[in-house]
Each structure stands twice: as C-alpha cells, then as structure tokens.
C-alpha cells in the first residue's frame, strides 16, 4: 500500500539508510512503479577510519562487497542494475577523502555500472573521485559552487541538491511544521531555476523507528472530534532539538499512511518542476517565469496566488509553442526525486 501511495505522489519508496539490501521483490515492485533510483545499502554504516592512514579496514571493504554481490547479480539478471546505486559517507568531511576513494573505488572496480552516491558539503569535488552523484546542500549554492558544479558535471558526473532541518530560520526555505507550506513547493522551483536534476530528502516517516522509546506505537487519534490529534509533532519528543516535522511528512493512520499539507506541497512542487522542464524542452525559457516567484533560497514570494498565475502562464506558453509547431515534440528530460 505504501509503495502505491508514494508513487501517486510522484515519490518512490527509496531509503538511503539501509544496513543491507532489500529483498529482490521489493526492487522489482519499485521498478514497476517507475523507480529510476533504488538504493542497495549505506555502504559505510559502522565504518571506522584509521586516524593514521585515513583508510577503512580491508576486511570491512571485503564484507561490503560480499553483502552487495548477490543483490547486484540478481538485479543484473532482472535488467534492473541500471536503476540501482549505493549510498555512503553522509555529510562526512574532507578528512574522509581516502576512505571514500577506497570503498567507492572498490565497488566501482567490481561493478563499474553500479552508481555511487554521497552527500558531501565540500567546496569542490575532485574529478577523479569514484563518485557518480555528488549531493550538496541547496543552501550552499553560490557562484563559486556553480563553477565547482560545472567542473564536476563536465566529467559526465551528476550534481544533486538536498535539504534537511538546517538552515531552520527565515527566510531560508524549510519544511518544518511552523514554516509556510508553500516553502516545500518552492524548493522545487529553485531546483528548476538552476537546472539541478535531482533533489534528496532523508526521511518521510521518522516516527517509525522511534517507537516505543520516544513515542507510543499507535495510530494518530483525533481528540474530541476536533482538528487536534494526540501525535507529538516534535521529531525528537524526548530530546533536542525539537524540530517539529523534520523527517515526518507522513503519519501513522489506523488504515494506512496519513498525508500532510507539507507532503501535498511536495507533490505539487515535483509537478511544477516537470512543467518547467517541459517548457525548456519545448525551446522556451522557464527561468523568466520562475524568477517572478523565487530568485534564491532566501529571496522568494510566499504568495500562492502569484505562484498559481505564473504556473498557468508557463503552461500556456507550452501550449502555444506546441500548437504553433515550435519544437512541437519536446524531448522529455528525466527528473530524479529521492526521498
């Protein structure tokens, strides 16, 4: 049920933090629902780097390869390996450079066509790093970072953005409960403006691994037939920081997952992103429309009426270009959404 629910919102039930590969049937089910990115595992989980050499133990690297091999072979047999990737070194600093080269290098040596992905908030990325997708915080974007991105993608690599609970202060775009709901949508407008082909967020249901220690293992219950519920919105109810809604866009219902206003805005944002790509593919310029609503992560209008007007004008230009025969058959450009 959750696979279909997420697919209806144009999001695939992928997971970055997997300690081991999922059953093959789950990857097949994800592919049937359109998944282009399916994580096999977080390959550095439990890794310990030597302070002397900066490397991981060779037995650790060998164990990772042994764990991956059966799933890699099974996915190749199913014709699905091109959709797979491995994740690791989440937000690690540059001091992990040698370890990243060691582990990802070993994986690429074994399976050159298995993609490697990492969130690394580094000023630049060495072009010979055995990394296929460099993911960077959207709030790190600058003219200098754009130069680093261009140098990286010139090598045939991909550069994605991600967002998380930081920065959590106005006017940065954020998706916590207290933030304007439109922020979740504008994140995709900003991504489209800078032609970033992928956007990552780390969790939708953080509460699922918190019961019974931090919250009760029970569905959300309405209080006295009001809009209030008994669900504590603090992501970490018994700790700090009390980030309301971070990692929680969906909630446990008695009959399945419950959506949220913020989650619905994510879907709308993904669809807007697709719309802008259609205009660009048709020979138009989406930037002139997007910049009527958002210029940067800190410069934007939280105005739903303005957003809807610009969106309609964008759609109208696509229709006009197609009806007039200007690039009447635009080539679809694949978008990468991983949550």
Coordinates of C-alpha atoms in Angstrom, one line a residue:
X1 CA 0.0 0.0 0.0
X2 CA 2.7 2.5 0.9
X3 CA 4.5 1.9 -2.4
X4 CA 1.4 2.9 -4.3
X5 CA 0.6 5.8 -2.0
X6 CA 4.0 7.3 -2.5
X7 CA 4.0 6.6 -6.3
X8 CA 0.8 8.5 -6.6
X9 CA 2.6 11.5 -5.1
X10 CA 5.4 11.0 -7.6
X11 CA 7.8 9.8 -4.9
X12 CA 9.4 6.4 -4.8
X13 CA 9.8 4.4 -1.5
X14 CA 13.5 4.5 -1.6
X15 CA 15.7 4.6 1.5
X16 CA 19.2 6.0 2.0
X17 CA 20.0 4.4 5.3
X18 CA 19.8 0.7 4.6
X19 CA 22.1 -1.6 6.6
X20 CA 21.7 -4.3 3.9
X21 CA 19.9 -4.7 0.6
X22 CA 16.2 -5.1 0.4
X23 CA 14.6 -8.4 -0.9
X24 CA 14.7 -8.6 -4.7
X25 CA 10.9 -8.5 -4.9
X26 CA 10.8 -5.0 -3.4
X27 CA 13.2 -3.7 -6.0
X28 CA 11.1 -5.3 -8.7
X29 CA 8.0 -3.6 -7.2
X30 CA 9.7 -0.3 -7.0
X31 CA 10.8 -0.6 -10.7
X32 CA 7.2 -1.4 -11.7
X33 CA 6.2 1.9 -10.1
X34 CA 8.7 3.9 -12.1
X35 CA 11.7 3.9 -9.8
X36 CA 14.9 5.1 -11.5
X37 CA 16.9 5.2 -8.3
X38 CA 17.0 2.3 -5.9
X39 CA 19.5 2.2 -3.0
X40 CA 21.1 -1.1 -2.2
X41 CA 22.6 -0.1 1.1
X42 CA 24.5 2.5 3.1
X43 CA 27.9 1.0 2.4
X44 CA 29.8 2.9 5.2
X45 CA 27.5 2.0 8.0
X46 CA 29.6 1.1 11.0
X47 CA 32.8 2.1 9.3
X48 CA 35.8 3.2 11.5
X49 CA 38.5 5.2 9.7
X50 CA 42.1 4.9 10.8
X51 CA 43.5 8.2 12.2
X52 CA 46.9 7.2 10.8
X53 CA 46.1 6.2 7.2
X54 CA 42.6 7.7 6.7
X55 CA 41.6 4.3 5.4
X56 CA 39.0 1.7 6.4
X57 CA 39.9 -1.9 7.4
X58 CA 40.3 -4.1 4.4
X59 CA 38.1 -6.7 6.0
X60 CA 35.3 -4.1 6.2
X61 CA 35.6 -3.3 2.5
X62 CA 35.5 -7.0 1.7
X63 CA 32.4 -7.6 3.8
X64 CA 30.6 -4.8 2.0
X65 CA 31.4 -6.4 -1.4
X66 CA 30.2 -9.8 -0.2
X67 CA 26.9 -8.3 1.1
X68 CA 26.3 -6.5 -2.2
X69 CA 27.2 -9.3 -4.6
X70 CA 24.0 -11.4 -4.5
X71 CA 21.7 -8.4 -5.0
X72 CA 23.9 -6.9 -7.7
X73 CA 23.8 -10.2 -9.6
X74 CA 20.1 -10.6 -9.1
X75 CA 19.3 -7.1 -10.3
X76 CA 21.5 -7.5 -13.3
X77 CA 19.7 -10.7 -14.2
X78 CA 16.4 -8.8 -13.9
X79 CA 17.7 -6.0 -16.1
X80 CA 17.4 -3.5 -13.2
X81 CA 21.0 -2.8 -12.2
X82 CA 21.0 0.5 -14.2
X83 CA 18.4 1.8 -11.7
X84 CA 20.5 0.8 -8.6
X85 CA 23.0 2.7 -6.6
X86 CA 24.9 2.6 -3.3
X87 CA 24.9 5.4 -0.7
X88 CA 27.5 6.3 1.8
X89 CA 29.6 8.9 3.8
X90 CA 26.6 11.0 4.6
X91 CA 27.7 14.6 5.3
X92 CA 31.3 13.5 6.0
X93 CA 34.1 16.0 5.9
X94 CA 37.1 16.1 3.5
X95 CA 39.2 14.2 6.0
X96 CA 37.3 11.1 4.8
X97 CA 38.6 11.6 1.2
X98 CA 40.9 8.5 1.3
X99 CA 38.2 6.2 2.8
X100 CA 35.7 7.4 0.2
X101 CA 38.1 6.6 -2.6
X102 CA 38.9 3.3 -1.1
X103 CA 35.4 2.0 -0.6
X104 CA 33.7 3.5 -3.6
X105 CA 36.7 2.7 -5.7
X106 CA 36.5 -1.0 -4.7
X107 CA 32.8 -1.0 -5.6
X108 CA 33.3 0.6 -9.0
X109 CA 36.2 -1.8 -9.7
X110 CA 33.8 -4.8 -9.1
X111 CA 30.8 -3.2 -10.8
X112 CA 31.6 -0.2 -13.0
X113 CA 27.9 0.3 -13.8
X114 CA 26.7 0.4 -10.2
X115 CA 26.3 4.1 -9.3
X116 CA 27.8 5.6 -6.1
X117 CA 26.1 8.5 -4.3
X118 CA 27.1 10.6 -1.4
X119 CA 26.0 13.8 0.4
X120 CA 29.2 15.8 0.8
X121 CA 29.1 19.5 1.6
X122 CA 32.6 20.2 0.2
X123 CA 33.6 23.4 -1.6
X124 CA 34.5 21.3 -4.7
X125 CA 34.9 17.7 -5.7
X126 CA 38.0 16.1 -7.3
X127 CA 37.0 15.0 -10.8
X128 CA 38.7 11.6 -10.3
X129 CA 36.7 10.7 -7.2
X130 CA 34.9 7.3 -7.8
X131 CA 31.6 9.0 -7.2
X132 CA 28.8 9.2 -9.7
X133 CA 26.4 11.6 -7.9
X134 CA 27.7 14.5 -5.7
X135 CA 24.8 15.7 -3.5
X136 CA 25.2 19.1 -1.8
X137 CA 23.1 21.3 0.4
X138 CA 20.9 23.7 -1.6
X139 CA 21.8 26.4 0.9
X140 CA 25.5 26.0 -0.2
X141 CA 24.8 27.3 -3.7
X142 CA 26.9 30.3 -4.8
X143 CA 28.8 31.5 -7.9
X144 CA 31.8 29.6 -6.6
X145 CA 29.8 26.4 -6.1
X146 CA 28.3 26.8 -9.6
X147 CA 31.9 26.7 -11.0
X148 CA 32.6 23.6 -9.0
X149 CA 29.4 22.0 -10.2
X150 CA 30.2 22.8 -13.9
X151 CA 33.7 21.3 -13.5
X152 CA 32.2 18.2 -11.9
X153 CA 29.4 17.7 -14.5
X154 CA 31.9 18.3 -17.3
X155 CA 33.3 14.9 -16.4
X156 CA 30.0 13.2 -17.0
X157 CA 29.0 13.2 -13.3
X158 CA 25.7 14.3 -11.7
X159 CA 25.2 17.0 -9.1
X160 CA 22.1 17.0 -7.0
X161 CA 20.8 19.1 -4.1
X162 CA 19.4 18.1 -0.7
X163 CA 17.7 19.8 2.2
X164 CA 17.3 18.8 5.8
X165 CA 16.5 20.5 9.1
X166 CA 19.1 23.2 8.6
X167 CA 19.0 26.1 7.9
X168 CA 15.9 26.4 10.1
X169 CA 15.5 30.2 10.2
X170 CA 13.7 32.7 8.0
X171 CA 13.9 33.5 5.1
X172 CA 15.6 30.2 4.1
X173 CA 13.2 27.7 2.5
X174 CA 12.3 25.0 5.0
X175 CA 9.7 22.3 5.5
X176 CA 9.1 22.2 9.3
X177 CA 5.5 22.4 10.7
X178 CA 5.8 26.1 11.5
X179 CA 7.2 27.1 8.1
X180 CA 4.9 28.3 5.3
X181 CA 3.6 25.3 3.5
X182 CA 4.5 26.9 0.2
X183 CA 8.2 26.5 1.0
X184 CA 8.0 22.8 0.3
X185 CA 6.8 23.6 -3.2
X186 CA 9.3 26.5 -3.8
X187 CA 12.2 24.2 -3.2
X188 CA 11.4 22.5 -6.5
X189 CA 11.1 25.9 -8.2
X190 CA 14.5 26.8 -7.0
X191 CA 15.9 23.5 -8.2
X192 CA 14.3 24.0 -11.6
X193 CA 15.7 27.6 -11.8
X194 CA 19.3 26.3 -11.5
X195 CA 18.7 23.2 -13.7
X196 CA 19.6 20.8 -10.8
X197 CA 18.4 17.4 -12.0
X198 CA 17.9 15.8 -8.5
X199 CA 16.7 16.6 -5.0
X200 CA 17.1 14.5 -1.9
X201 CA 15.5 14.4 1.5
X202 CA 16.3 11.8 4.1
X203 CA 13.0 10.6 5.6
X204 CA 9.2 10.8 5.4
X205 CA 8.3 8.8 8.5
X206 CA 11.0 9.3 11.1
X207 CA 8.5 8.3 13.8
X208 CA 8.5 4.7 12.5
X209 CA 11.9 3.9 14.1
X210 CA 11.1 5.9 17.3
X211 CA 8.5 3.7 19.0
X212 CA 8.3 2.6 21.7
X213 CA 11.4 4.5 23.1
X214 CA 10.4 8.1 22.0
X215 CA 6.7 7.8 21.2
X216 CA 3.9 5.2 21.5
X217 CA 3.5 2.6 18.7
X218 CA -0.1 3.6 17.8
X219 CA -2.0 5.3 15.1
X220 CA -2.8 9.0 15.3
X221 CA -6.0 9.7 17.1
X222 CA -8.3 12.7 16.8
X223 CA -9.0 14.5 20.1
X224 CA -12.7 15.1 20.9
X225 CA -13.7 15.3 17.2
X226 CA -11.5 18.4 16.7
X227 CA -8.6 19.1 14.3
X228 CA -6.2 18.3 17.2
X229 CA -4.6 14.9 17.5
X230 CA -2.5 13.1 20.1
X231 CA 0.6 13.0 17.9
X232 CA 3.6 15.0 19.2
X233 CA 4.9 17.0 16.2
X234 CA 8.4 17.2 17.7
X235 CA 10.6 14.9 15.7
X236 CA 12.6 14.0 18.8
X237 CA 10.0 14.2 21.6
X238 CA 12.4 13.3 24.3
X239 CA 15.4 15.2 23.1
X240 CA 16.8 18.2 21.4
X241 CA 16.5 19.9 19.0
X242 CA 12.7 19.9 19.0
X243 CA 12.4 20.1 15.2
X244 CA 8.7 19.9 14.5
X245 CA 8.1 17.8 11.5
X246 CA 11.7 17.2 10.4
X247 CA 11.7 13.8 8.7
X248 CA 8.0 13.4 9.2
X249 CA 5.8 14.3 6.2
X250 CA 3.5 11.3 6.7
X251 CA 1.8 10.0 9.8
X252 CA 0.5 6.6 11.1
X253 CA -3.2 6.2 10.5
X254 CA -5.5 3.4 11.6
X255 CA -5.9 2.3 7.9
X256 CA -2.6 3.3 6.4
X257 CA -0.4 6.4 6.0
X258 CA -1.9 9.8 6.5
X259 CA -0.7 12.7 4.3
X260 CA 0.0 16.3 5.4
X261 CA -0.3 19.7 3.8
X262 CA 3.5 19.8 3.6
X263 CA 3.6 16.4 1.8
X264 CA 0.9 17.5 -0.7
X265 CA 3.0 20.6 -1.5
X266 CA 6.0 18.3 -2.2
X267 CA 3.9 16.6 -4.9
X268 CA 2.8 19.9 -6.3
X269 CA 6.4 21.1 -6.4
X270 CA 7.5 18.0 -8.3
X271 CA 4.8 18.6 -10.8
X272 CA 5.8 22.2 -11.2
X273 CA 9.3 21.1 -11.7
X274 CA 8.2 18.8 -14.5
X275 CA 6.2 21.7 -16.1
X276 CA 9.3 23.9 -16.2
X277 CA 11.3 21.1 -17.8
X278 CA 8.6 20.7 -20.5
X279 CA 8.9 24.4 -21.3
X280 CA 12.6 24.3 -21.6
X281 CA 12.5 21.1 -23.7
X282 CA 10.0 22.9 -26.0
X283 CA 12.5 25.7 -26.7
X284 CA 11.2 28.2 -24.1
X285 CA 12.9 29.6 -21.0
X286 CA 11.4 28.6 -17.7
X287 CA 13.8 31.0 -15.8
X288 CA 11.9 34.1 -16.7
X289 CA 8.8 32.6 -15.1
X290 CA 10.4 31.1 -12.1
X291 CA 12.1 34.3 -11.2
X292 CA 8.8 36.0 -10.8
X293 CA 8.3 33.9 -7.7
X294 CA 11.8 32.9 -6.4
X295 CA 15.4 34.1 -7.1
X296 CA 17.3 32.3 -4.3
X297 CA 16.8 30.2 -1.2
X298 CA 16.3 33.5 0.7
X299 CA 14.6 35.6 -1.9
X300 CA 11.1 34.5 -2.7
X301 CA 7.4 35.2 -2.5
X302 CA 5.3 33.1 -0.2
X303 CA 2.2 34.1 -2.3
X304 CA 0.0 31.2 -3.6
X305 CA -1.9 33.5 -6.0
X306 CA 1.3 34.8 -7.6
X307 CA 2.6 31.2 -7.9
X308 CA -0.6 29.9 -9.5
X309 CA -0.6 32.8 -12.0
X310 CA 3.0 32.1 -13.0
X311 CA 2.3 28.4 -13.3
X312 CA -0.7 29.0 -15.6
X313 CA 1.4 31.4 -17.8
X314 CA 4.1 28.7 -18.0
X315 CA 1.5 26.1 -19.1
X316 CA 0.0 28.5 -21.6
X317 CA 3.4 29.1 -23.3
X318 CA 3.9 25.3 -23.6
X319 CA 0.5 25.0 -25.3
X320 CA 1.3 28.0 -27.6
X321 CA 4.6 26.6 -28.6
X322 CA 3.2 23.2 -29.4
X323 CA 0.2 24.5 -31.3
X324 CA 2.4 26.8 -33.4
X325 CA 4.8 24.0 -34.3
X326 CA 7.8 25.4 -32.4
X327 CA 9.6 22.3 -31.2
X328 CA 6.3 20.6 -31.3
X329 CA 7.7 17.3 -29.9
X330 CA 9.8 18.2 -27.0
X331 CA 12.2 15.6 -25.6
X332 CA 11.3 14.7 -22.1
X333 CA 14.1 15.2 -19.6
X334 CA 14.2 12.7 -16.7
X335 CA 14.0 14.1 -13.2
X336 CA 15.4 12.4 -10.1
X337 CA 13.4 12.6 -6.9
X338 CA 14.6 10.6 -3.9
X339 CA 13.1 10.9 -0.6

